[in-house]
Short mmCIF file of N, CA and C in Angstrom, two decimals:
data_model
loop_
_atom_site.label_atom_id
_atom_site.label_comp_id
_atom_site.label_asym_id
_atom_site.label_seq_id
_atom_site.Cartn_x
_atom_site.Cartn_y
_atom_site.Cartn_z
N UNK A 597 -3.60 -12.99 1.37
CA UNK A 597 -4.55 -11.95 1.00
C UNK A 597 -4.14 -11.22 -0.28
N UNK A 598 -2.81 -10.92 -0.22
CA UNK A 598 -2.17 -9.90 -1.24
C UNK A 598 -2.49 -10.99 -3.07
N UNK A 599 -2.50 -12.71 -2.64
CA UNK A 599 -2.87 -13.60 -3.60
C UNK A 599 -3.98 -13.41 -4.37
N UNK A 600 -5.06 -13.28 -3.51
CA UNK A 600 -6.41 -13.22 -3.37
C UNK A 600 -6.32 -11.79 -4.13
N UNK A 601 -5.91 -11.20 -4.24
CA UNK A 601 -6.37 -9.62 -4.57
C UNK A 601 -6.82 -8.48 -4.08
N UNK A 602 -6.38 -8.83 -2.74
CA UNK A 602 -6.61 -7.74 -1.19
C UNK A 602 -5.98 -6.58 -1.71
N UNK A 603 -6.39 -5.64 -1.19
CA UNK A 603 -5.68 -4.00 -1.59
C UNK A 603 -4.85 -4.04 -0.26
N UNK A 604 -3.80 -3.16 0.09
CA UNK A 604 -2.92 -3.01 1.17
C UNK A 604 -3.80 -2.30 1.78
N UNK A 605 -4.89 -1.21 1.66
CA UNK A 605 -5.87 -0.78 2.61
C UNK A 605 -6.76 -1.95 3.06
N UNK A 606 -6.94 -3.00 2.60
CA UNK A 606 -8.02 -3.88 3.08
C UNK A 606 -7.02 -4.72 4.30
N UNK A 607 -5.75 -5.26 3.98
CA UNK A 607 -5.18 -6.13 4.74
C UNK A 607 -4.57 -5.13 6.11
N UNK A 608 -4.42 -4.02 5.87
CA UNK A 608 -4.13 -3.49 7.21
C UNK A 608 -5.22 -2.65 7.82
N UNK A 609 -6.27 -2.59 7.62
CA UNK A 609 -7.92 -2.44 8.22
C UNK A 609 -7.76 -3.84 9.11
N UNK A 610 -7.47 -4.79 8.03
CA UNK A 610 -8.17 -6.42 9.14
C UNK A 610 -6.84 -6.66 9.99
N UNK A 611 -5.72 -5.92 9.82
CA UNK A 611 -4.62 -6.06 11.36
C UNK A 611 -4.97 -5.30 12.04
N UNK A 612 -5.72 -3.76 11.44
CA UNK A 612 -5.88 -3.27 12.68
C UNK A 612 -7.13 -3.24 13.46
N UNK A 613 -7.49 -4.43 13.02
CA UNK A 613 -9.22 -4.37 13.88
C UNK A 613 -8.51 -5.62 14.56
N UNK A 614 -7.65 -6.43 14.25
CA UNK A 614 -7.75 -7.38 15.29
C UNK A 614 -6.75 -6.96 16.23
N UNK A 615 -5.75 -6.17 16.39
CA UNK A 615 -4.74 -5.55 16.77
C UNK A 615 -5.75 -4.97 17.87
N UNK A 616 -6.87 -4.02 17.59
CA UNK A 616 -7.38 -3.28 18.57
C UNK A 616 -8.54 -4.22 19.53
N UNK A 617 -9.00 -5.35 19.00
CA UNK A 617 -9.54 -6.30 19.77
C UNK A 617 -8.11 -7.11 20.59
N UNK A 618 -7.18 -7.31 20.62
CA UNK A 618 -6.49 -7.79 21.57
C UNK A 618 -5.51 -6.91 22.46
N UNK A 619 -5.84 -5.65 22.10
CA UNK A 619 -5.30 -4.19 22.55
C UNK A 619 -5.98 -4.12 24.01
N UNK A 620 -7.75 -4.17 23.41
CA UNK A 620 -8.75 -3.98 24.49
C UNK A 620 -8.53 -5.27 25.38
N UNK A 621 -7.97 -6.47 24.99
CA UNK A 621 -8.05 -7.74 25.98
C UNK A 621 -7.06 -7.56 26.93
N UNK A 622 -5.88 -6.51 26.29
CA UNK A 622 -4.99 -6.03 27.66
C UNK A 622 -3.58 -6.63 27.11
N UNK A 623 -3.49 -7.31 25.48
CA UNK A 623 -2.22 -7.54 25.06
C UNK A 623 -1.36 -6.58 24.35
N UNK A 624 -0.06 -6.70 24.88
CA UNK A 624 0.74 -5.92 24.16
C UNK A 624 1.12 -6.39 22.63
N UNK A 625 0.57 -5.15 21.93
CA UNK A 625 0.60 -5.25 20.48
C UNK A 625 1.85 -5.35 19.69
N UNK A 626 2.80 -6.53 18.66
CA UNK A 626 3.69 -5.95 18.21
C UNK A 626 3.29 -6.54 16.64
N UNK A 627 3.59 -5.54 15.89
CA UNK A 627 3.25 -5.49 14.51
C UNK A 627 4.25 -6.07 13.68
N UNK A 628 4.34 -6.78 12.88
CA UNK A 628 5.85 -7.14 12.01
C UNK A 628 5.43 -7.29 10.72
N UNK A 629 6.48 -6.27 9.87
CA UNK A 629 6.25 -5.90 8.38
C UNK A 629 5.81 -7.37 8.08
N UNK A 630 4.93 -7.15 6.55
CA UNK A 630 5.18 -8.26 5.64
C UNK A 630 6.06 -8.96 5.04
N UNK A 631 7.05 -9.77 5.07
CA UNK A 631 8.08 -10.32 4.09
C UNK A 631 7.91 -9.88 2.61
N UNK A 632 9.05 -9.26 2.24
CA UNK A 632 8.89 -8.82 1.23
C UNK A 632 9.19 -10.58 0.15
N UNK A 633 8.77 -10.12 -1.60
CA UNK A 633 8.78 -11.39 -2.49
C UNK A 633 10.44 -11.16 -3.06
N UNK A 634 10.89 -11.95 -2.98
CA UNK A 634 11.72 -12.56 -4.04
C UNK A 634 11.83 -12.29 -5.69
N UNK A 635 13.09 -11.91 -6.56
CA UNK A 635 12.93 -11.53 -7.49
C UNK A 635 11.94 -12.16 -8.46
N UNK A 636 11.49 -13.60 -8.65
CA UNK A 636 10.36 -13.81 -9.64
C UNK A 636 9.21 -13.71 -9.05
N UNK A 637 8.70 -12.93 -7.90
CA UNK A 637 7.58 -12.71 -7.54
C UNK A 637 7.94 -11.16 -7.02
N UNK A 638 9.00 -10.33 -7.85
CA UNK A 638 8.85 -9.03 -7.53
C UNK A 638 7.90 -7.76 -7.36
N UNK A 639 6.64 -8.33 -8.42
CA UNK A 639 5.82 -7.76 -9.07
C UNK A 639 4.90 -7.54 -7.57
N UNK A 640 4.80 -8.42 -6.44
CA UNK A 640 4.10 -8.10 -5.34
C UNK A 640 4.81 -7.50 -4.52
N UNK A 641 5.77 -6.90 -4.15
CA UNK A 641 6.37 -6.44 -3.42
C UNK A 641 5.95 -4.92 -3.73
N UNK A 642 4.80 -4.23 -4.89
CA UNK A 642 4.54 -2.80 -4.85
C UNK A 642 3.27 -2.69 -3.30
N UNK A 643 2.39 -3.93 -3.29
CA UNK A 643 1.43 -3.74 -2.55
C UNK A 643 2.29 -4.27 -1.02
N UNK A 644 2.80 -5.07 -1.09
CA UNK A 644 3.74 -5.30 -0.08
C UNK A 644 4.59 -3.57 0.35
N UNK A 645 5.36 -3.29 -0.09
CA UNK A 645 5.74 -1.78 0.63
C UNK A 645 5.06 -1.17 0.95
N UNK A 646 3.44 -0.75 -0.10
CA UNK A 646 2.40 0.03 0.34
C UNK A 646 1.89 -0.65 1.73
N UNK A 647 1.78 -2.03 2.25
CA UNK A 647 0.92 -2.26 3.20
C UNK A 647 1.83 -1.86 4.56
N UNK A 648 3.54 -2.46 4.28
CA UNK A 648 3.96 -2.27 5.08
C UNK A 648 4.18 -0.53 5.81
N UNK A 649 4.22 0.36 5.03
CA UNK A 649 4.05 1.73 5.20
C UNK A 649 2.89 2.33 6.03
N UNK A 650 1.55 1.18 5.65
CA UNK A 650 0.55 1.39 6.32
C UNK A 650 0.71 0.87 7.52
N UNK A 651 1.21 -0.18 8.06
CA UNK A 651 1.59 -0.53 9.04
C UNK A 651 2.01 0.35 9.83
N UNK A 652 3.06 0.63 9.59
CA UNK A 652 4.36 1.11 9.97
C UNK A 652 3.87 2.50 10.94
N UNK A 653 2.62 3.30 9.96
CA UNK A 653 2.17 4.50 9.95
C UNK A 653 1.33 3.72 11.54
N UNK A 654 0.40 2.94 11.23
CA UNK A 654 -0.61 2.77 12.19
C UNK A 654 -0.11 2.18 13.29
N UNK A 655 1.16 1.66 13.51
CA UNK A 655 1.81 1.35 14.67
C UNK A 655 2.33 2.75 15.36
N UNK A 656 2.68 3.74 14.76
CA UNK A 656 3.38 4.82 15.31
C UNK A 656 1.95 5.93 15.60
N UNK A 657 0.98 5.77 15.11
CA UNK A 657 -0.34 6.36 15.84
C UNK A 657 -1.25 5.94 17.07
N UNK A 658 -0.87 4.34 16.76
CA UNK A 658 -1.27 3.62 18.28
C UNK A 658 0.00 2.75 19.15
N UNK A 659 0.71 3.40 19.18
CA UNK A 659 2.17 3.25 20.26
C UNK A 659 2.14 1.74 20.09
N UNK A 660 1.60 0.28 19.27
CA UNK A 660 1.88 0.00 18.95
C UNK A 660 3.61 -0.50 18.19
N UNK A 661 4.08 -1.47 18.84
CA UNK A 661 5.73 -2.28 18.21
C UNK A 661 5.78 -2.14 17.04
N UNK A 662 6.59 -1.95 16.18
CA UNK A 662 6.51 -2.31 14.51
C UNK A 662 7.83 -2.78 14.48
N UNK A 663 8.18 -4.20 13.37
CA UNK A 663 9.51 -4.16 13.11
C UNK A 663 9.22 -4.95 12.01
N UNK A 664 10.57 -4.01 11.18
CA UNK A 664 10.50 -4.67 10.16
C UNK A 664 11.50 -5.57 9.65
N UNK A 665 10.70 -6.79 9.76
CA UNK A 665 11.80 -7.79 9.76
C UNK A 665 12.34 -7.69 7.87
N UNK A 666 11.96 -7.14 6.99
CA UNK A 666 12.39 -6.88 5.52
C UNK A 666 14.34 -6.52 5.65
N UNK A 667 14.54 -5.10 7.18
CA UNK A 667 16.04 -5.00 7.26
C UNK A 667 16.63 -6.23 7.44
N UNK A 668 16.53 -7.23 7.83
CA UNK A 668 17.28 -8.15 8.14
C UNK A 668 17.20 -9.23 6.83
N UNK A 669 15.78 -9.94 6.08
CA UNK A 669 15.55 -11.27 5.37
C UNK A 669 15.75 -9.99 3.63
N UNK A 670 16.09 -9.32 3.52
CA UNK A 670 15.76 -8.59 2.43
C UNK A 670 16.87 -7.60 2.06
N UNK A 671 17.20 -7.74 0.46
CA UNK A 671 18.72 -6.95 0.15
C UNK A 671 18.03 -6.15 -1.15
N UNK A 672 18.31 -4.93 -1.47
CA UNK A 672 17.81 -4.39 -2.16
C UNK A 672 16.34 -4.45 -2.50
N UNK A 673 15.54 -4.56 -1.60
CA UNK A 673 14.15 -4.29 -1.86
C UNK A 673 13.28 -5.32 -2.37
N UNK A 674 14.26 -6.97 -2.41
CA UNK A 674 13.84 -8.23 -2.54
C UNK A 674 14.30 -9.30 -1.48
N UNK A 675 13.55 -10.27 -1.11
CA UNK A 675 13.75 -11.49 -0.39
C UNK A 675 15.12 -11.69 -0.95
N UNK A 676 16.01 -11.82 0.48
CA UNK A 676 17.71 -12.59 -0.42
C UNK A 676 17.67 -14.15 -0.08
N UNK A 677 17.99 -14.15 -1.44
CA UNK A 677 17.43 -15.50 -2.01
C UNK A 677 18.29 -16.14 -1.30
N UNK A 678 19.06 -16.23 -0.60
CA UNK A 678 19.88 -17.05 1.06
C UNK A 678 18.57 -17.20 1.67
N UNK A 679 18.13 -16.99 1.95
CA UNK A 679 16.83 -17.06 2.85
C UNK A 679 15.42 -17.72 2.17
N UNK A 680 15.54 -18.08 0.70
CA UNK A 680 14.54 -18.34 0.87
C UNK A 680 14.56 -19.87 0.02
N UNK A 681 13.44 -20.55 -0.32
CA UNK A 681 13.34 -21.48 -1.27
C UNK A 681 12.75 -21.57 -2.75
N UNK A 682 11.66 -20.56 -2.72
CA UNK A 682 10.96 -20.14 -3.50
C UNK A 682 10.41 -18.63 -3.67
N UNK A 683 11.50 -17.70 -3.25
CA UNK A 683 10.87 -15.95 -3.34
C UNK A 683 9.69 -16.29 -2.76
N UNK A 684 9.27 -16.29 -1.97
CA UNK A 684 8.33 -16.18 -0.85
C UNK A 684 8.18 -17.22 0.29
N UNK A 685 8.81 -17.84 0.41
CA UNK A 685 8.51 -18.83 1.64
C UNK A 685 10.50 -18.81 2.74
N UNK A 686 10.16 -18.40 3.34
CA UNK A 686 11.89 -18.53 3.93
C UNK A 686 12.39 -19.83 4.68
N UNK A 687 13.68 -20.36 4.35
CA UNK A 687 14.10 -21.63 4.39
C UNK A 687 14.52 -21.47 6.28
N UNK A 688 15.49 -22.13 6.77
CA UNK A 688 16.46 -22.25 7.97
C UNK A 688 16.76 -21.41 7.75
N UNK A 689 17.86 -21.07 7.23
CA UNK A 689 18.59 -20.03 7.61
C UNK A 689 17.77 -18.67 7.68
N UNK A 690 16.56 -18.54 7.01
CA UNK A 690 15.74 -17.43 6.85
C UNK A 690 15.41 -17.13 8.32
N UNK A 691 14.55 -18.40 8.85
CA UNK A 691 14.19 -18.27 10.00
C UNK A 691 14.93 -18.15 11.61
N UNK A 692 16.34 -18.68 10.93
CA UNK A 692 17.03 -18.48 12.01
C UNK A 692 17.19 -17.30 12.10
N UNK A 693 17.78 -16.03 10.76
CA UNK A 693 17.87 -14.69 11.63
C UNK A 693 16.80 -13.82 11.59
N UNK A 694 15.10 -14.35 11.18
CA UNK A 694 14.21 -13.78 11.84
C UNK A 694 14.24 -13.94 13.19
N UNK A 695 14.28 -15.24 14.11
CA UNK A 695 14.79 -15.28 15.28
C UNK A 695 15.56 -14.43 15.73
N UNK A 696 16.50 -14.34 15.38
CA UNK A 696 17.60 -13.74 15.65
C UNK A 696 17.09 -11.74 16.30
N UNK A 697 16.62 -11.75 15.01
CA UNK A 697 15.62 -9.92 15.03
C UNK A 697 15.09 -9.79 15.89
N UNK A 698 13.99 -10.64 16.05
CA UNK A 698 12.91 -10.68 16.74
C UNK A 698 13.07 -11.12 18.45
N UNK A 699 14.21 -11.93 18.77
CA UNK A 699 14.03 -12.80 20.21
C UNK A 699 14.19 -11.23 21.14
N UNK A 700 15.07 -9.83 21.09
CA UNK A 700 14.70 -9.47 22.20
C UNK A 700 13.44 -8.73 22.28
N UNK A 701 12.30 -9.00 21.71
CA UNK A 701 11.02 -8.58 21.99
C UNK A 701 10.47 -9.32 22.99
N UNK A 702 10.81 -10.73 23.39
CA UNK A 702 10.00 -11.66 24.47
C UNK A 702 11.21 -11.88 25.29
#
């Protein structure tokens, strides 16, 4: 979306309309930041913080999970490039300690 030219108000409107349609189906909601970009795709990481903030905000108004997996795949405010292949896509090891973050939620 953020490719496309989505504003961070447009992409977290459409999480939180589907967030509140599977809210009402009786699922427990958990929200997880955006991956932040990698230093040659730094330039997206302004709408990336803004969305994740929005997140962050609209998880803590509807008791909504939030986590942000950025503390763990992300060192100074960019994808660490251990983790990734191309500043935006995360390799093995990326995904292993998103796993890692994420497994005691299920």
């Amino acid at each position: 979306d953020i490719d496309r030219g989505m504003s961070a108000d447009g992409i977290a409107n459409n999480i939180g309309e589907i967030a509140e349609k599977l809210k009402a189906a009786g699922m427990e909601i958990i929200v997880e930041s955006t991956l932040l970009s990698g230093k040659t795709l730094h330039q997206k990481n302004i709408v990336i913080n803004d969305l994740n903030k929005k997140l962050e905000v609209m998880c803590n108004q509807k008791s909504y999970h939030y986590v942000d997996i950025n503390k763990t795949l992300a060192v100074n405010g960019l994808l660490n490039p251990d983790f990734s292949v191309d500043d935006t896509h995360i390799n093995f090891k990326g995904y292993s300690a998103w796993r890692t973050e994420i497994a005691n939620l299920f």
